């Protein structure tokens, strides 16, 4: 993947951070999609699937954090 980054940086003359969104944590995916930092996407349908997964992942994390805070208050 490093070769792709070097080629892309040479072409656009800007530092590049290449992150496969299908393997990234939900907050990174959501941030990339919201800020439209995508340079290449094989299929536009992937956008909605990534957005759906990222949103669900963040909701799960918030729920878990909320529940853990709730249970901490009960047990303390």
PDB file of N, CA and C in Angstrom:
ATOM      1  N   UNK A   1       0.834  -1.190   0.000  1.00  0.00           N
ATOM      2  CA  UNK A   1       0.000   0.000   0.000  1.00  0.00           C
ATOM      3  C   UNK A   1       0.879   1.254   0.000  1.00  0.00           C
ATOM      4  N   UNK A   2       2.052   1.142   0.562  1.00  0.00           N
ATOM      5  CA  UNK A   2       2.954   2.298   0.634  1.00  0.00           C
ATOM      6  C   UNK A   2       3.275   2.836  -0.762  1.00  0.00           C
ATOM      7  N   UNK A   3       3.419   1.944  -1.733  1.00  0.00           N
ATOM      8  CA  UNK A   3       3.708   2.365  -3.105  1.00  0.00           C
ATOM      9  C   UNK A   3       2.575   3.231  -3.660  1.00  0.00           C
ATOM     10  N   UNK A   4       1.333   2.844  -3.388  1.00  0.00           N
ATOM     11  CA  UNK A   4       0.181   3.632  -3.839  1.00  0.00           C
ATOM     12  C   UNK A   4       0.193   5.030  -3.220  1.00  0.00           C
ATOM     13  N   UNK A   5       0.547   5.089  -1.956  1.00  0.00           N
ATOM     14  CA  UNK A   5       0.605   6.380  -1.266  1.00  0.00           C
ATOM     15  C   UNK A   5       1.664   7.264  -1.906  1.00  0.00           C
ATOM     16  N   UNK A   6       2.829   6.704  -2.164  1.00  0.00           N
ATOM     17  CA  UNK A   6       3.913   7.479  -2.774  1.00  0.00           C
ATOM     18  C   UNK A   6       3.522   7.981  -4.162  1.00  0.00           C
ATOM     19  N   UNK A   7       2.900   7.122  -4.952  1.00  0.00           N
ATOM     20  CA  UNK A   7       2.472   7.516  -6.302  1.00  0.00           C
ATOM     21  C   UNK A   7       1.436   8.634  -6.224  1.00  0.00           C
ATOM     22  N   UNK A   8       0.468   8.473  -5.340  1.00  0.00           N
ATOM     23  CA  UNK A   8      -0.580   9.484  -5.186  1.00  0.00           C
ATOM     24  C   UNK A   8      -0.004  10.809  -4.709  1.00  0.00           C
ATOM     25  N   UNK A   9       0.912  10.762  -3.745  1.00  0.00           N
ATOM     26  CA  UNK A   9       1.548  11.988  -3.252  1.00  0.00           C
ATOM     27  C   UNK A   9       2.329  12.684  -4.358  1.00  0.00           C
ATOM     28  N   UNK A  10       3.012  11.899  -5.190  1.00  0.00           N
ATOM     29  CA  UNK A  10       3.757  12.486  -6.308  1.00  0.00           C
ATOM     30  C   UNK A  10       2.814  13.142  -7.319  1.00  0.00           C
ATOM     31  N   UNK A  11       1.676  12.523  -7.562  1.00  0.00           N
ATOM     32  CA  UNK A  11       0.725  13.060  -8.535  1.00  0.00           C
ATOM     33  C   UNK A  11       0.066  14.352  -8.071  1.00  0.00           C
ATOM     34  N   UNK A  12      -0.367  14.389  -6.823  1.00  0.00           N
ATOM     35  CA  UNK A  12      -1.114  15.558  -6.356  1.00  0.00           C
ATOM     36  C   UNK A  12      -0.273  16.525  -5.527  1.00  0.00           C
ATOM     37  N   UNK A  13       0.954  16.131  -5.221  1.00  0.00           N
ATOM     38  CA  UNK A  13       1.915  16.956  -4.468  1.00  0.00           C
ATOM     39  C   UNK A  13       1.366  17.412  -3.115  1.00  0.00           C
ATOM     40  N   UNK A  14       0.683  16.503  -2.452  1.00  0.00           N
ATOM     41  CA  UNK A  14       0.126  16.744  -1.119  1.00  0.00           C
ATOM     42  C   UNK A  14       0.336  15.462  -0.309  1.00  0.00           C
ATOM     43  N   UNK A  15       0.697  15.581   0.978  1.00  0.00           N
ATOM     44  CA  UNK A  15       0.825  14.370   1.795  1.00  0.00           C
ATOM     45  C   UNK A  15      -0.500  13.603   1.859  1.00  0.00           C
ATOM     46  N   UNK A  16      -0.402  12.289   1.787  1.00  0.00           N
ATOM     47  CA  UNK A  16      -1.591  11.442   1.743  1.00  0.00           C
ATOM     48  C   UNK A  16      -1.542  10.422   2.873  1.00  0.00           C
ATOM     49  N   UNK A  17      -2.686  10.189   3.492  1.00  0.00           N
ATOM     50  CA  UNK A  17      -2.838   9.136   4.488  1.00  0.00           C
ATOM     51  C   UNK A  17      -3.913   8.203   3.961  1.00  0.00           C
ATOM     52  N   UNK A  18      -3.506   7.042   3.510  1.00  0.00           N
ATOM     53  CA  UNK A  18      -4.431   6.099   2.892  1.00  0.00           C
ATOM     54  C   UNK A  18      -4.966   5.139   3.952  1.00  0.00           C
ATOM     55  N   UNK A  19      -6.286   5.156   4.144  1.00  0.00           N
ATOM     56  CA  UNK A  19      -6.930   4.317   5.157  1.00  0.00           C
ATOM     57  C   UNK A  19      -8.046   3.511   4.495  1.00  0.00           C
ATOM     58  N   UNK A  20      -7.934   2.179   4.493  1.00  0.00           N
ATOM     59  CA  UNK A  20      -9.044   1.367   3.976  1.00  0.00           C
ATOM     60  C   UNK A  20     -10.238   1.483   4.923  1.00  0.00           C
ATOM     61  N   UNK A  21     -11.289   2.128   4.496  1.00  0.00           N
ATOM     62  CA  UNK A  21     -12.417   2.408   5.382  1.00  0.00           C
ATOM     63  C   UNK A  21     -13.176   1.163   5.807  1.00  0.00           C
ATOM     64  N   UNK A  22     -13.081   0.103   5.027  1.00  0.00           N
ATOM     65  CA  UNK A  22     -13.780  -1.117   5.434  1.00  0.00           C
ATOM     66  C   UNK A  22     -13.100  -1.797   6.621  1.00  0.00           C
ATOM     67  N   UNK A  23     -11.889  -1.326   6.992  1.00  0.00           N
ATOM     68  CA  UNK A  23     -11.189  -1.887   8.154  1.00  0.00           C
ATOM     69  C   UNK A  23     -10.957  -0.854   9.251  1.00  0.00           C
ATOM     70  N   UNK A  24     -11.426   0.353   9.051  1.00  0.00           N
ATOM     71  CA  UNK A  24     -11.186   1.433  10.016  1.00  0.00           C
ATOM     72  C   UNK A  24     -12.247   1.433  11.116  1.00  0.00           C
ATOM     73  N   UNK A  25     -11.912   2.086  12.227  1.00  0.00           N
ATOM     74  CA  UNK A  25     -12.877   2.211  13.325  1.00  0.00           C
ATOM     75  C   UNK A  25     -14.005   3.156  12.888  1.00  0.00           C
ATOM     76  N   UNK A  26     -15.195   2.980  13.462  1.00  0.00           N
ATOM     77  CA  UNK A  26     -16.369   3.740  13.007  1.00  0.00           C
ATOM     78  C   UNK A  26     -16.188   5.257  12.982  1.00  0.00           C
ATOM     79  N   UNK A  27     -15.530   5.832  13.967  1.00  0.00           N
ATOM     80  CA  UNK A  27     -15.395   7.296  14.005  1.00  0.00           C
ATOM     81  C   UNK A  27     -14.534   7.804  12.846  1.00  0.00           C
ATOM     82  N   UNK A  28     -13.515   7.039  12.452  1.00  0.00           N
ATOM     83  CA  UNK A  28     -12.669   7.425  11.314  1.00  0.00           C
ATOM     84  C   UNK A  28     -13.475   7.346  10.023  1.00  0.00           C
ATOM     85  N   UNK A  29     -14.256   6.290   9.887  1.00  0.00           N
ATOM     86  CA  UNK A  29     -15.094   6.125   8.691  1.00  0.00           C
ATOM     87  C   UNK A  29     -16.080   7.281   8.572  1.00  0.00           C
ATOM     88  N   UNK A  30     -16.778   7.570   9.663  1.00  0.00           N
ATOM     89  CA  UNK A  30     -17.775   8.639   9.639  1.00  0.00           C
ATOM     90  C   UNK A  30     -17.135   9.987   9.318  1.00  0.00           C
ATOM     91  N   UNK A  31     -15.988  10.259   9.912  1.00  0.00           N
ATOM     92  CA  UNK A  31     -15.296  11.526   9.661  1.00  0.00           C
ATOM     93  C   UNK A  31     -14.886  11.641   8.187  1.00  0.00           C
ATOM     94  N   UNK A  32     -14.356  10.569   7.628  1.00  0.00           N
ATOM     95  CA  UNK A  32     -13.949  10.584   6.216  1.00  0.00           C
ATOM     96  C   UNK A  32     -15.151  10.796   5.301  1.00  0.00           C
ATOM     97  N   UNK A  33     -16.253  10.138   5.604  1.00  0.00           N
ATOM     98  CA  UNK A  33     -17.447  10.274   4.766  1.00  0.00           C
ATOM     99  C   UNK A  33     -18.080  11.653   4.903  1.00  0.00           C
ATOM    100  N   UNK A  34     -18.115  12.184   6.116  1.00  0.00           N
ATOM    101  CA  UNK A  34     -18.720  13.498   6.332  1.00  0.00           C
ATOM    102  C   UNK A  34     -17.899  14.612   5.697  1.00  0.00           C
ATOM    103  N   UNK A  35     -16.589  14.485   5.750  1.00  0.00           N
ATOM    104  CA  UNK A  35     -15.727  15.541   5.214  1.00  0.00           C
ATOM    105  C   UNK A  35     -15.405  15.333   3.743  1.00  0.00           C
ATOM    106  N   UNK A  36     -15.972  14.281   3.166  1.00  0.00           N
ATOM    107  CA  UNK A  36     -15.775  13.975   1.744  1.00  0.00           C
ATOM    108  C   UNK A  36     -14.304  13.961   1.364  1.00  0.00           C
ATOM    109  N   UNK A  37     -13.534  13.232   2.112  1.00  0.00           N
ATOM    110  CA  UNK A  37     -12.099  13.126   1.860  1.00  0.00           C
ATOM    111  C   UNK A  37     -11.761  11.918   0.992  1.00  0.00           C
ATOM    112  N   UNK A  38     -12.767  11.346   0.372  1.00  0.00           N
ATOM    113  CA  UNK A  38     -12.557  10.146  -0.419  1.00  0.00           C
ATOM    114  C   UNK A  38     -12.023  10.524  -1.798  1.00  0.00           C
ATOM    115  N   UNK A  39     -10.962   9.858  -2.181  1.00  0.00           N
ATOM    116  CA  UNK A  39     -10.394  10.090  -3.500  1.00  0.00           C
ATOM    117  C   UNK A  39     -10.882   9.027  -4.470  1.00  0.00           C
ATOM    118  N   UNK A  40     -11.003   7.808  -3.985  1.00  0.00           N
ATOM    119  CA  UNK A  40     -11.354   6.702  -4.875  1.00  0.00           C
ATOM    120  C   UNK A  40     -12.330   5.757  -4.188  1.00  0.00           C
ATOM    121  N   UNK A  41     -13.381   5.407  -4.906  1.00  0.00           N
ATOM    122  CA  UNK A  41     -14.341   4.429  -4.411  1.00  0.00           C
ATOM    123  C   UNK A  41     -14.781   3.591  -5.607  1.00  0.00           C
ATOM    124  N   UNK A  42     -14.619   2.280  -5.499  1.00  0.00           N
ATOM    125  CA  UNK A  42     -14.957   1.394  -6.615  1.00  0.00           C
ATOM    126  C   UNK A  42     -16.435   1.449  -6.987  1.00  0.00           C
ATOM    127  N   UNK A  43     -17.292   1.529  -5.987  1.00  0.00           N
ATOM    128  CA  UNK A  43     -18.733   1.456  -6.219  1.00  0.00           C
ATOM    129  C   UNK A  43     -19.424   2.465  -5.300  1.00  0.00           C
ATOM    130  N   UNK A  44     -20.259   3.323  -5.836  1.00  0.00           N
ATOM    131  CA  UNK A  44     -20.927   4.356  -5.031  1.00  0.00           C
ATOM    132  C   UNK A  44     -21.862   3.749  -3.981  1.00  0.00           C
ATOM    133  N   UNK A  45     -22.312   2.526  -4.194  1.00  0.00           N
ATOM    134  CA  UNK A  45     -23.183   1.885  -3.201  1.00  0.00           C
ATOM    135  C   UNK A  45     -22.429   1.587  -1.908  1.00  0.00           C
ATOM    136  N   UNK A  46     -21.122   1.511  -1.997  1.00  0.00           N
ATOM    137  CA  UNK A  46     -20.299   1.251  -0.815  1.00  0.00           C
ATOM    138  C   UNK A  46     -20.443   2.396   0.180  1.00  0.00           C
ATOM    139  N   UNK A  47     -20.624   3.601  -0.322  1.00  0.00           N
ATOM    140  CA  UNK A  47     -20.750   4.776   0.545  1.00  0.00           C
ATOM    141  C   UNK A  47     -21.863   4.586   1.569  1.00  0.00           C
ATOM    142  N   UNK A  48     -23.043   4.204   1.107  1.00  0.00           N
ATOM    143  CA  UNK A  48     -24.172   4.055   2.032  1.00  0.00           C
ATOM    144  C   UNK A  48     -23.946   2.908   3.008  1.00  0.00           C
ATOM    145  N   UNK A  49     -23.320   1.840   2.559  1.00  0.00           N
ATOM    146  CA  UNK A  49     -23.034   0.711   3.455  1.00  0.00           C
ATOM    147  C   UNK A  49     -22.022   1.113   4.530  1.00  0.00           C
ATOM    148  N   UNK A  50     -20.975   1.822   4.136  1.00  0.00           N
ATOM    149  CA  UNK A  50     -19.984   2.293   5.111  1.00  0.00           C
ATOM    150  C   UNK A  50     -20.615   3.260   6.109  1.00  0.00           C
ATOM    151  N   UNK A  51     -21.457   4.144   5.611  1.00  0.00           N
ATOM    152  CA  UNK A  51     -22.133   5.106   6.478  1.00  0.00           C
ATOM    153  C   UNK A  51     -23.041   4.392   7.484  1.00  0.00           C
ATOM    154  N   UNK A  52     -23.763   3.400   7.004  1.00  0.00           N
ATOM    155  CA  UNK A  52     -24.663   2.629   7.872  1.00  0.00           C
ATOM    156  C   UNK A  52     -23.869   1.905   8.963  1.00  0.00           C
ATOM    157  N   UNK A  53     -22.771   1.251   8.574  1.00  0.00           N
ATOM    158  CA  UNK A  53     -21.946   0.526   9.554  1.00  0.00           C
ATOM    159  C   UNK A  53     -21.316   1.468  10.573  1.00  0.00           C
ATOM    160  N   UNK A  54     -20.802   2.589  10.096  1.00  0.00           N
ATOM    161  CA  UNK A  54     -20.144   3.546  10.994  1.00  0.00           C
ATOM    162  C   UNK A  54     -21.137   4.117  11.998  1.00  0.00           C
ATOM    163  N   UNK A  55     -22.312   4.491  11.515  1.00  0.00           N
ATOM    164  CA  UNK A  55     -23.335   5.051  12.401  1.00  0.00           C
ATOM    165  C   UNK A  55     -23.772   4.022  13.442  1.00  0.00           C
ATOM    166  N   UNK A  56     -23.978   2.788  13.011  1.00  0.00           N
ATOM    167  CA  UNK A  56     -24.370   1.724  13.942  1.00  0.00           C
ATOM    168  C   UNK A  56     -23.255   1.446  14.946  1.00  0.00           C
ATOM    169  N   UNK A  57     -22.006   1.447  14.474  1.00  0.00           N
ATOM    170  CA  UNK A  57     -20.874   1.209  15.369  1.00  0.00           C
ATOM    171  C   UNK A  57     -20.740   2.284  16.429  1.00  0.00           C
ATOM    172  N   UNK A  58     -20.921   3.523  16.034  1.00  0.00           N
ATOM    173  CA  UNK A  58     -20.833   4.637  16.987  1.00  0.00           C
ATOM    174  C   UNK A  58     -21.996   4.576  17.975  1.00  0.00           C
ATOM    175  N   UNK A  59     -23.177   4.238  17.486  1.00  0.00           N
ATOM    176  CA  UNK A  59     -24.335   4.099  18.384  1.00  0.00           C
ATOM    177  C   UNK A  59     -24.090   2.991  19.406  1.00  0.00           C
ATOM    178  N   UNK A  60     -23.497   1.885  18.967  1.00  0.00           N
ATOM    179  CA  UNK A  60     -23.174   0.790  19.889  1.00  0.00           C
ATOM    180  C   UNK A  60     -22.185   1.237  20.958  1.00  0.00           C
ATOM    181  N   UNK A  61     -21.165   1.959  20.536  1.00  0.00           N
ATOM    182  CA  UNK A  61     -20.158   2.442  21.480  1.00  0.00           C
ATOM    183  C   UNK A  61     -20.791   3.388  22.494  1.00  0.00           C
ATOM    184  N   UNK A  62     -21.613   4.314  22.005  1.00  0.00           N
ATOM    185  CA  UNK A  62     -22.281   5.257  22.917  1.00  0.00           C
ATOM    186  C   UNK A  62     -23.186   4.518  23.890  1.00  0.00           C
ATOM    187  N   UNK A  63     -23.883   3.508  23.400  1.00  0.00           N
ATOM    188  CA  UNK A  63     -24.760   2.726  24.265  1.00  0.00           C
ATOM    189  C   UNK A  63     -23.946   2.011  25.341  1.00  0.00           C
ATOM    190  N   UNK A  64     -22.844   1.384  24.924  1.00  0.00           N
ATOM    191  CA  UNK A  64     -21.997   0.672  25.890  1.00  0.00           C
ATOM    192  C   UNK A  64     -21.409   1.628  26.915  1.00  0.00           C
ATOM    193  N   UNK A  65     -20.947   2.777  26.455  1.00  0.00           N
ATOM    194  CA  UNK A  65     -20.385   3.758  27.389  1.00  0.00           C
ATOM    195  C   UNK A  65     -21.457   4.284  28.326  1.00  0.00           C
ATOM    196  N   UNK A  66     -22.632   4.520  27.789  1.00  0.00           N
ATOM    197  CA  UNK A  66     -23.738   5.001  28.617  1.00  0.00           C
ATOM    198  C   UNK A  66     -24.150   3.983  29.655  1.00  0.00           C
ATOM    199  N   UNK A  67     -24.220   2.722  29.247  1.00  0.00           N
ATOM    200  CA  UNK A  67     -24.588   1.671  30.191  1.00  0.00           C
ATOM    201  C   UNK A  67     -23.520   1.481  31.251  1.00  0.00           C
ATOM    202  N   UNK A  68     -22.254   1.541  30.832  1.00  0.00           N
ATOM    203  CA  UNK A  68     -21.191   1.356  31.823  1.00  0.00           C
ATOM    204  C   UNK A  68     -21.202   2.500  32.828  1.00  0.00           C
ATOM    205  N   UNK A  69     -21.474   3.712  32.377  1.00  0.00           N
ATOM    206  CA  UNK A  69     -21.573   4.856  33.289  1.00  0.00           C
ATOM    207  C   UNK A  69     -22.769   4.676  34.214  1.00  0.00           C
ATOM    208  N   UNK A  70     -23.877   4.200  33.660  1.00  0.00           N
ATOM    209  CA  UNK A  70     -25.086   3.968  34.452  1.00  0.00           C
ATOM    210  C   UNK A  70     -24.812   2.941  35.552  1.00  0.00           C
ATOM    211  N   UNK A  71     -24.166   1.824  35.183  1.00  0.00           N
ATOM    212  CA  UNK A  71     -23.897   0.783  36.171  1.00  0.00           C
ATOM    213  C   UNK A  71     -22.850   1.220  37.189  1.00  0.00           C
ATOM    214  N   UNK A  72     -21.903   2.050  36.779  1.00  0.00           N
ATOM    215  CA  UNK A  72     -20.926   2.569  37.736  1.00  0.00           C
ATOM    216  C   UNK A  72     -21.632   3.396  38.796  1.00  0.00           C
ATOM    217  N   UNK A  73     -22.609   4.188  38.391  1.00  0.00           N
ATOM    218  CA  UNK A  73     -23.344   5.022  39.352  1.00  0.00           C
ATOM    219  C   UNK A  73     -24.143   4.158  40.322  1.00  0.00           C
ATOM    220  N   UNK A  74     -24.688   3.058  39.822  1.00  0.00           N
ATOM    221  CA  UNK A  74     -25.487   2.176  40.673  1.00  0.00           C
ATOM    222  C   UNK A  74     -24.605   1.485  41.713  1.00  0.00           C
ATOM    223  N   UNK A  75     -23.445   1.001  41.283  1.00  0.00           N
ATOM    224  CA  UNK A  75     -22.593   0.198  42.163  1.00  0.00           C
ATOM    225  C   UNK A  75     -21.713   1.027  43.074  1.00  0.00           C
ATOM    226  N   UNK A  76     -21.586   2.294  42.809  1.00  0.00           N
ATOM    227  CA  UNK A  76     -20.704   3.130  43.649  1.00  0.00           C
ATOM    228  C   UNK A  76     -21.483   3.730  44.789  1.00  0.00           C
TER     229      UNK A  76
END
